[in-house]
CSV table of C-alpha atoms and ligand atoms in Angstrom, one decimal:
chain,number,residue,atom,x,y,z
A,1,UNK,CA,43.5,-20.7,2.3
A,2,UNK,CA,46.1,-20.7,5.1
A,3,UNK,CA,45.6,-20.5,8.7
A,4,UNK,CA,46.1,-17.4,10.5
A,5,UNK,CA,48.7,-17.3,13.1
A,6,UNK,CA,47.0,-14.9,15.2
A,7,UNK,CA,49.8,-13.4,17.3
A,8,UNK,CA,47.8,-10.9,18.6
A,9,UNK,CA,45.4,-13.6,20.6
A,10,UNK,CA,48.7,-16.1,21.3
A,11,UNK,CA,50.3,-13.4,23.0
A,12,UNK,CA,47.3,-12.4,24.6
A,13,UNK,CA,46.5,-15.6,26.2
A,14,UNK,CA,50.3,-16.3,27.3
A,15,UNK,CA,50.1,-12.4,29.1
A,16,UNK,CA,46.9,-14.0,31.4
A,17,UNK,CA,49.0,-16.7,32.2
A,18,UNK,CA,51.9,-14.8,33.5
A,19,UNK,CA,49.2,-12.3,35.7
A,20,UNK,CA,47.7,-15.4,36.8
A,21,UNK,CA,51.1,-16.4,38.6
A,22,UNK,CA,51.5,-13.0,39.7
A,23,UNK,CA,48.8,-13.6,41.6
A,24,UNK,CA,50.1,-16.0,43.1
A,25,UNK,CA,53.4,-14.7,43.7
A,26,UNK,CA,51.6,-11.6,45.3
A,27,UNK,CA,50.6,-13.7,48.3
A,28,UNK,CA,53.9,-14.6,49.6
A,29,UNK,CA,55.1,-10.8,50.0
A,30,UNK,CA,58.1,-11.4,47.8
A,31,UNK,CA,57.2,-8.2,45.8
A,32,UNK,CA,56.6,-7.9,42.6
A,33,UNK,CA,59.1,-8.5,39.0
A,34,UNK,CA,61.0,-5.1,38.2
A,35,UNK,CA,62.3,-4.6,34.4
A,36,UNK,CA,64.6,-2.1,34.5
A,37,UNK,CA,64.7,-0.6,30.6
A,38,UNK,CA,68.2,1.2,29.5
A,39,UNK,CA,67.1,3.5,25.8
A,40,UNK,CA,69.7,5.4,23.9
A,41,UNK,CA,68.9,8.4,21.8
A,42,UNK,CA,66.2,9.2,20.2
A,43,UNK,CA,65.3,6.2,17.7
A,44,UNK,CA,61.6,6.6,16.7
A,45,UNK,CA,60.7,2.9,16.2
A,46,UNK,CA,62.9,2.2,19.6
A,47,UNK,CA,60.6,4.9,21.8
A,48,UNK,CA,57.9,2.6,20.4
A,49,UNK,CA,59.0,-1.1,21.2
A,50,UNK,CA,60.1,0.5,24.4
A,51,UNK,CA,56.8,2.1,25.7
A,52,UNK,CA,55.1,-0.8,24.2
A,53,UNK,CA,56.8,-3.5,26.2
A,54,UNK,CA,56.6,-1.0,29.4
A,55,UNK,CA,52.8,-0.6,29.2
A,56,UNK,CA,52.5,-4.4,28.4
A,57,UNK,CA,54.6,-5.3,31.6
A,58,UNK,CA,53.0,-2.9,33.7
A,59,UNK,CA,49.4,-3.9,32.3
A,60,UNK,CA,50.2,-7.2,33.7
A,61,UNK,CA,51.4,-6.1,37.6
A,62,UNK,CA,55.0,-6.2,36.8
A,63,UNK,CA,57.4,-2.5,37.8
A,64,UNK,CA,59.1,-1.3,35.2
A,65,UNK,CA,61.8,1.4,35.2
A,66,UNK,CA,63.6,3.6,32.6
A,67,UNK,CA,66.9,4.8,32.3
A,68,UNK,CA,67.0,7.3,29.1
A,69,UNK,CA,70.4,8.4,27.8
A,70,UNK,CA,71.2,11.3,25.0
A,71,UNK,CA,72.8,9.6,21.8
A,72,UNK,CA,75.9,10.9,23.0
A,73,UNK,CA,76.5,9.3,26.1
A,74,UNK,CA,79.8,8.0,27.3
A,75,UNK,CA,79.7,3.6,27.5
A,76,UNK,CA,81.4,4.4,30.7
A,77,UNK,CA,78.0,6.1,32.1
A,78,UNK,CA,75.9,2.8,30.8
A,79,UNK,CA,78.5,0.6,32.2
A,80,UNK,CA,78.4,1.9,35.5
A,81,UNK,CA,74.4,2.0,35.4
A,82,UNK,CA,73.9,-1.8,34.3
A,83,UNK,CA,76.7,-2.9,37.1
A,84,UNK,CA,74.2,-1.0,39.9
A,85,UNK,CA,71.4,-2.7,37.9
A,86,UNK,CA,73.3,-6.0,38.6
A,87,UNK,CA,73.8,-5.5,41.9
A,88,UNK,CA,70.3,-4.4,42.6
A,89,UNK,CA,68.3,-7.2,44.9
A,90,UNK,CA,65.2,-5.1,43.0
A,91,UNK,CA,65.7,-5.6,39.8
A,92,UNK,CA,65.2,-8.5,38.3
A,93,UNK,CA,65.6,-8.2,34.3
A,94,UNK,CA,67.8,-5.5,32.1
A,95,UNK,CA,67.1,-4.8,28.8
A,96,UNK,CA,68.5,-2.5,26.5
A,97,UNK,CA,67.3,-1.7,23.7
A,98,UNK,CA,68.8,-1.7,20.8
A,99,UNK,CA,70.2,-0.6,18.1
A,100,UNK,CA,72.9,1.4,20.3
A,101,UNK,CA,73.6,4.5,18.4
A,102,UNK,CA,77.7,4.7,17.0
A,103,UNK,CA,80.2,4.7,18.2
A,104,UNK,CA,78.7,2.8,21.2
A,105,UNK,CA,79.3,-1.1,20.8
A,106,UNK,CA,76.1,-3.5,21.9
A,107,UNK,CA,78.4,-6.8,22.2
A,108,UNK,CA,80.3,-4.3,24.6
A,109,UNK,CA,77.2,-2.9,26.4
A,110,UNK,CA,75.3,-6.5,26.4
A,111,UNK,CA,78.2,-7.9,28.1
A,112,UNK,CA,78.4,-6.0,30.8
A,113,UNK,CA,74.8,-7.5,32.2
A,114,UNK,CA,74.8,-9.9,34.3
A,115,UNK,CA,73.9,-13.4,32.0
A,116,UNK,CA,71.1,-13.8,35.1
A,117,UNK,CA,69.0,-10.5,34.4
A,118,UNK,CA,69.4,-10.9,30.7
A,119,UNK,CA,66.3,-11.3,29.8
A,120,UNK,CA,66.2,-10.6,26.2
A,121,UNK,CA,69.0,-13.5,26.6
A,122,UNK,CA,71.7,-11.5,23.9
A,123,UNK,CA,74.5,-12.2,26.5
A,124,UNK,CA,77.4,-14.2,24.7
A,125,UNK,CA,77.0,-16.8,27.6
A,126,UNK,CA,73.5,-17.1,26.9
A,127,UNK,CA,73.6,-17.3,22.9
A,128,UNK,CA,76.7,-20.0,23.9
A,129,UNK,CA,73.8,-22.1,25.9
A,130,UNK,CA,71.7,-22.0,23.2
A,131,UNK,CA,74.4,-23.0,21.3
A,132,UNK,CA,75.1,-26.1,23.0
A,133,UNK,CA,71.7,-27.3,23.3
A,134,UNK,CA,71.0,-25.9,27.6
A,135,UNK,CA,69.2,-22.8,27.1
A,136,UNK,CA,68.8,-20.7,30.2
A,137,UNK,CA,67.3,-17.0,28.8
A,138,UNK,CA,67.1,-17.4,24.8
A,139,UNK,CA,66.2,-14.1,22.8
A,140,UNK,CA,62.2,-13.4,22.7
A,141,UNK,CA,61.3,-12.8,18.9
A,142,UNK,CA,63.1,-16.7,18.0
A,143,UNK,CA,60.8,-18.0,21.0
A,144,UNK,CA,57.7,-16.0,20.0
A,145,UNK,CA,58.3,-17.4,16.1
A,146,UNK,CA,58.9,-21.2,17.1
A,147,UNK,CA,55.5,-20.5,19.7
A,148,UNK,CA,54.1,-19.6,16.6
A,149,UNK,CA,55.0,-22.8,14.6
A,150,UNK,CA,54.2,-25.1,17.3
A,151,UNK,CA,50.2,-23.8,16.5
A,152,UNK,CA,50.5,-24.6,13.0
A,153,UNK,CA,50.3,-28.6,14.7
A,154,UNK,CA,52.3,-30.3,12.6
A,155,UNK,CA,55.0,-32.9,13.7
A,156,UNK,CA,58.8,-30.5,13.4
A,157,UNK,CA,60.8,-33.4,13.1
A,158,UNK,CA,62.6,-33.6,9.4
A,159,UNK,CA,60.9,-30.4,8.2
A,160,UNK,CA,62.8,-28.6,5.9
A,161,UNK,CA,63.2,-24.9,7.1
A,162,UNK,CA,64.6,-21.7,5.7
A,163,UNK,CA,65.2,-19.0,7.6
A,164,UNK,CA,65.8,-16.1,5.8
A,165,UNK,CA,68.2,-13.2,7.7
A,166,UNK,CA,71.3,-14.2,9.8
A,167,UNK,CA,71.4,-11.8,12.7
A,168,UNK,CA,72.3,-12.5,16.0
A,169,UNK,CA,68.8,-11.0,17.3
A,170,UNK,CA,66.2,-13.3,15.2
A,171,UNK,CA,67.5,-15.7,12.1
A,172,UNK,CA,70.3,-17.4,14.2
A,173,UNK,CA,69.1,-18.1,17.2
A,174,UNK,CA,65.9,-19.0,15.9
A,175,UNK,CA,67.8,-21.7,13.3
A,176,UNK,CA,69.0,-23.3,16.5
A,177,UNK,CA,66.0,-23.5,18.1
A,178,UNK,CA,64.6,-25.1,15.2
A,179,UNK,CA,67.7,-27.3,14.8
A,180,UNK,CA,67.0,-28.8,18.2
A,181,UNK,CA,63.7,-29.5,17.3
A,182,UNK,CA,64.7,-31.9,14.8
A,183,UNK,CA,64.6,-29.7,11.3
A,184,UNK,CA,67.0,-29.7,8.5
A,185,UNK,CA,67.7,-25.9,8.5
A,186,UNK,CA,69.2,-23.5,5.6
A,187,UNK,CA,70.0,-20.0,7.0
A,188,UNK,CA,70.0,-17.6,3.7
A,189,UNK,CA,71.1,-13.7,3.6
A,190,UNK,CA,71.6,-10.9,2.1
A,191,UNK,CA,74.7,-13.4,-0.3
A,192,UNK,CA,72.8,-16.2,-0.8
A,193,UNK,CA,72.6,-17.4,-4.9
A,194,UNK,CA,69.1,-18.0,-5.9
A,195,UNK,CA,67.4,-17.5,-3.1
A,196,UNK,CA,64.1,-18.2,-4.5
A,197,UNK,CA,65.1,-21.9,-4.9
A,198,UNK,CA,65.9,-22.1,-1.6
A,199,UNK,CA,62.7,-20.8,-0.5
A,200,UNK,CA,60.6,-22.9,-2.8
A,201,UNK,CA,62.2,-25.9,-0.7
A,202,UNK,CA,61.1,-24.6,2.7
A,203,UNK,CA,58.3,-26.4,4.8
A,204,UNK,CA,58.6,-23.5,7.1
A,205,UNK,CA,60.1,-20.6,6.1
A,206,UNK,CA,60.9,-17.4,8.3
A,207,UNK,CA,61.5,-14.2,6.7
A,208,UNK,CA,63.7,-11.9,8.9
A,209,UNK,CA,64.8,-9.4,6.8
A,210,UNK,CA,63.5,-6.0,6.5
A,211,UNK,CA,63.3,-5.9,2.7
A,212,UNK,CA,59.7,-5.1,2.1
A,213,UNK,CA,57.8,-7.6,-0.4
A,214,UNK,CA,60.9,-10.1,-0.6
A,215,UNK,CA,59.3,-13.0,-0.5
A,216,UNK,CA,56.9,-13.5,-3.2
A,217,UNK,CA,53.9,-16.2,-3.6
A,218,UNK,CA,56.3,-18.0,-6.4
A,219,UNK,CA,58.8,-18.4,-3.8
A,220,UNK,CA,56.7,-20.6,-1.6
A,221,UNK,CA,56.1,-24.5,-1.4
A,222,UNK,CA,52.4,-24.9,-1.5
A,223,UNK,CA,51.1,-25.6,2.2
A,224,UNK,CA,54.7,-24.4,4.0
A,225,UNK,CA,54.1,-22.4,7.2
A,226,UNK,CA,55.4,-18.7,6.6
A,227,UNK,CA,56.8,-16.7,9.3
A,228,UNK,CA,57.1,-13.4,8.5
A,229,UNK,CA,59.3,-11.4,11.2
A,230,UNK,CA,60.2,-8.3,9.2
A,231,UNK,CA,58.9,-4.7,10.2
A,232,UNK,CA,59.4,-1.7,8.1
A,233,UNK,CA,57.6,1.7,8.6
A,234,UNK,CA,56.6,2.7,5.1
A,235,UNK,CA,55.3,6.7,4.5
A,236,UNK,CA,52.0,6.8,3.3
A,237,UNK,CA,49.4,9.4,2.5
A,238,UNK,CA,47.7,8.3,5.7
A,239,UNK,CA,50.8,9.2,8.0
A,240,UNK,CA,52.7,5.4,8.1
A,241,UNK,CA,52.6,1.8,7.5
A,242,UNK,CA,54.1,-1.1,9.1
A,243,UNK,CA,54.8,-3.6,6.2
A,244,UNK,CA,56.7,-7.0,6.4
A,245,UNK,CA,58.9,-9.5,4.6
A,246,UNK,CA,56.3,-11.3,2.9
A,247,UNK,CA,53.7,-10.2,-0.1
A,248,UNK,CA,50.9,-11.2,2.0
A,249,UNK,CA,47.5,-11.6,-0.6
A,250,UNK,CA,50.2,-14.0,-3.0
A,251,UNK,CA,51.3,-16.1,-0.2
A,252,UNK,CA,48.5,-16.5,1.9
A,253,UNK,CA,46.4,-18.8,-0.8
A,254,UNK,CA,49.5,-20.8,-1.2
A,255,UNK,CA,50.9,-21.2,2.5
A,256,UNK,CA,48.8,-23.5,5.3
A,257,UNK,CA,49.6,-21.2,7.9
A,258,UNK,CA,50.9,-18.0,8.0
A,259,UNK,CA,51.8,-14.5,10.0
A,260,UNK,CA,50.0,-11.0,9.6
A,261,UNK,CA,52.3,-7.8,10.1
A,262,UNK,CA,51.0,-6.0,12.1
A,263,UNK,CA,49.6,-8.6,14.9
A,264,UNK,CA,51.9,-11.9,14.1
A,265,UNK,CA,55.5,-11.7,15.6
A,266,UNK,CA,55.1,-8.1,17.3
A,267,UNK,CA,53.1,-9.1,20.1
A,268,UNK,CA,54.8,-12.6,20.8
A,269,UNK,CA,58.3,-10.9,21.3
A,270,UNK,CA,56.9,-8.8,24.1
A,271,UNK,CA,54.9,-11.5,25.6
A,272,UNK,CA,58.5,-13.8,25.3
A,273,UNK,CA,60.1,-10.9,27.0
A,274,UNK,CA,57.3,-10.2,30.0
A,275,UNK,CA,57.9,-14.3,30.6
A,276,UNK,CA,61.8,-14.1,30.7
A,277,UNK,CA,61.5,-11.2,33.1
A,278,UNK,CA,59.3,-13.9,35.3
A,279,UNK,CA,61.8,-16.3,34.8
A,280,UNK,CA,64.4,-14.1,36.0
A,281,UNK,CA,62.2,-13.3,39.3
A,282,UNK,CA,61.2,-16.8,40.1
A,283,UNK,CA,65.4,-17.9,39.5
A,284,UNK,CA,66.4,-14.7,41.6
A,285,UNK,CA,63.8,-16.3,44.4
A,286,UNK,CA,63.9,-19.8,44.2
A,287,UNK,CA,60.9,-21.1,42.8
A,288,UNK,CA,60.3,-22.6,39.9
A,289,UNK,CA,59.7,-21.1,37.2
A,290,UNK,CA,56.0,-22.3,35.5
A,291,UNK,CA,56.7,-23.8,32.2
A,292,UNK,CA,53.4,-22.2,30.6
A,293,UNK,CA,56.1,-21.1,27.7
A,294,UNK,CA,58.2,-22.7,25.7
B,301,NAD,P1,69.3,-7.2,10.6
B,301,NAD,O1,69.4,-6.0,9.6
B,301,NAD,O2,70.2,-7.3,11.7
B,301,NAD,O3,69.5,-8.5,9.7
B,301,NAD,C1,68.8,-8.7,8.5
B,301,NAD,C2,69.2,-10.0,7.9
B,301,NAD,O4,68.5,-10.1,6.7
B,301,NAD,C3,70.7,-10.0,7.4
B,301,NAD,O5,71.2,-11.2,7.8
B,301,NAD,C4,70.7,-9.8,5.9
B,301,NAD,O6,71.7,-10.5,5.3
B,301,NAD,C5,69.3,-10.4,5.6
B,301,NAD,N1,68.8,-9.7,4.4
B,301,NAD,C6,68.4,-8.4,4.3
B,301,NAD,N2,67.9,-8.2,3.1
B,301,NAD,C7,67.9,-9.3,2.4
B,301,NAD,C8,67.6,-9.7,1.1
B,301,NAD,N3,67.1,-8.8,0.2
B,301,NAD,N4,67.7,-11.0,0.7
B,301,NAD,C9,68.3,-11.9,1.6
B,301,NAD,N5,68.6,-11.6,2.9
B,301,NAD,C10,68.5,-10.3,3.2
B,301,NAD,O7,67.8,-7.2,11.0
B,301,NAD,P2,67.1,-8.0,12.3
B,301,NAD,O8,67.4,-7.3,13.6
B,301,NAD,O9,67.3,-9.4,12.2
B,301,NAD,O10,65.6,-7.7,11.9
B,301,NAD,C11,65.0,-8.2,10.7
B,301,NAD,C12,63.6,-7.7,10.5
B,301,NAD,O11,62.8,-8.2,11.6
B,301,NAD,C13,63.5,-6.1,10.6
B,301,NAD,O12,62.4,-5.8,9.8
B,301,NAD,C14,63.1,-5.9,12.0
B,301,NAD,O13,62.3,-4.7,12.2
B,301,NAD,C15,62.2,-7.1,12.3
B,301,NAD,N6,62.1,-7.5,13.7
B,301,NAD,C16,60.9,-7.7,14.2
B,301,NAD,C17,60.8,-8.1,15.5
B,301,NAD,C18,59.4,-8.4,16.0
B,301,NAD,O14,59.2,-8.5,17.2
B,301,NAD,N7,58.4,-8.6,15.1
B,301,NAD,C19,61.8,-8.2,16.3
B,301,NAD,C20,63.1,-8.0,15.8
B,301,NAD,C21,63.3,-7.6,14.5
């Protein structure tokens, strides 16, 4: 029987920290972190994440703000809103949320934030950072999966890891990260042949897909670490469901360690996020940030 990565509590306890520093911070009058959250249109599962990671921020003593924009909006309009958010002395992260609706272009829109408010850490100059090995603000669901692994307790040195999905949100940076740590990573997708094989060799393997019920207890090396990232809302007589990646009751028996959905990933991306945001203030300030992350 595996061990249950409880997300859920992780994030839980990291959030504590991060008020305990506030309090801190609140004695020296600086004021407190501002996140300043850009949504377009009318995404139902983006209204979530976003009033989610607002209540979560403010729960914790940080301001948020929200800039809301019809589907239609010009990039002009967002451009000229995230280069006031840039020059704001009060604001301290930016975060849009994505996906942008067409035509609109996120590596466009991203861009235009300043790499020192990006605290969801998309900006090319911070993927390029994680790239070379000098992180400054990495994206939060890669840091809240590799927080995850490091509870499983085992040494990450030589592991072999597959990490299922390649986007630029969760499978690559997260391959870097794990790269740096000293694994032998196989990023797989959508084209890769047999990718059951290449599963069966993973000691950790991350499922970042959104294909419901990919990955299979066959699929999975007996005591591996499974990290299951996907989402999907899935209609049920009851209203909805959230469902992952991973056939949960086959895996779990087989795995040492692995994710639920809900309560696994979720809650470690927004407590990832509420500690960039800190970052961000502590950089903007000069003091040093607390390393109680990663
Ligand atoms: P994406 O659509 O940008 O990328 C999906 C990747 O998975 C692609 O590289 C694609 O090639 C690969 N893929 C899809 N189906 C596959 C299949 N059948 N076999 C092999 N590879 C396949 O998605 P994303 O933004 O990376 O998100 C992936 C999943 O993670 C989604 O379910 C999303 O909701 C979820 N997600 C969760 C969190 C969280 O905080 N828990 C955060 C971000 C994304």
């Amino acid at each position: 029987m595996a061990i249950l990565l409880n997300g859920k509590k992780i994030a839980a306890k990291l959030q504590a920290q991060i008020k305990e520093t506030l309090q801190e911070i609140k004695l020296s009058n600086l004021g407190m972190p501002r996140l300043a959250v850009i949504l377009v249109g009318e995404n139902p599962a983006s209204l979530i994440y976003v009033s989610r990671k607002r209540k979560a921020a403010e729960e914790i003593g940080f301001f948020t703000e929200l800039y809301q924009y019809p589907s239609h909006v010009l990039k002009e309009v967002l451009l000229e809103k995230i280069q006031e958010l840039n020059n704001s002395d009060q604001v301290h992260g930016i975060l849009l949320q994505l996906p942008l609706p067409l035509p609109l272009d996120s590596f466009e829109i991203l861009s235009a934030i300043s790499p020192l408010k990006d605290v969801d850490g998309l900006h090319f100059s911070n993927m390029g950072k994680l790239m070379i090995g000098r992180p400054h603000f990495s994206p939060c669901t890669p840091l809240g999966c590799l927080h995850l692994i490091k509870t499983w307790n085992q040494e990450l040195h030589g592991k072999n890891v597959v990490v299922v999905g390649r986007s630029i949100l969760v499978g690559r940076p997260l391959a870097l990260m794990l790269l740096e740590e000293g694994c032998t990573v196989t990023i797989a997708h959508r084209q890769t042949d047999d990718l059951a094989h290449h599963c069966l060799q993973a000691d950790i393997l991350i499922a970042a897909t959104g294909s419901p019920g990919l990955i299979r207890g066959s699929w999975v090396k007996p005591g591996a670490c499974v990290i299951d990232v996907g989402i999907t809302r899935i209609e049920t007589k009851q209203g909805y469901q959230l469902v992952g990646d991973v056939v949960f009751k086959e895996v779990e028996p087989i795995a040492s360690a692995i994710t639920p959905v809900p309560g696994g990933v979720g809650p470690m991306t927004v407590a990832y996020l509420l500690s960039n945001v800190l970052k961000a203030y502590c950089l903007a300030h000069n003091l040093s940030p607390r390393p109680f992350c990663l």
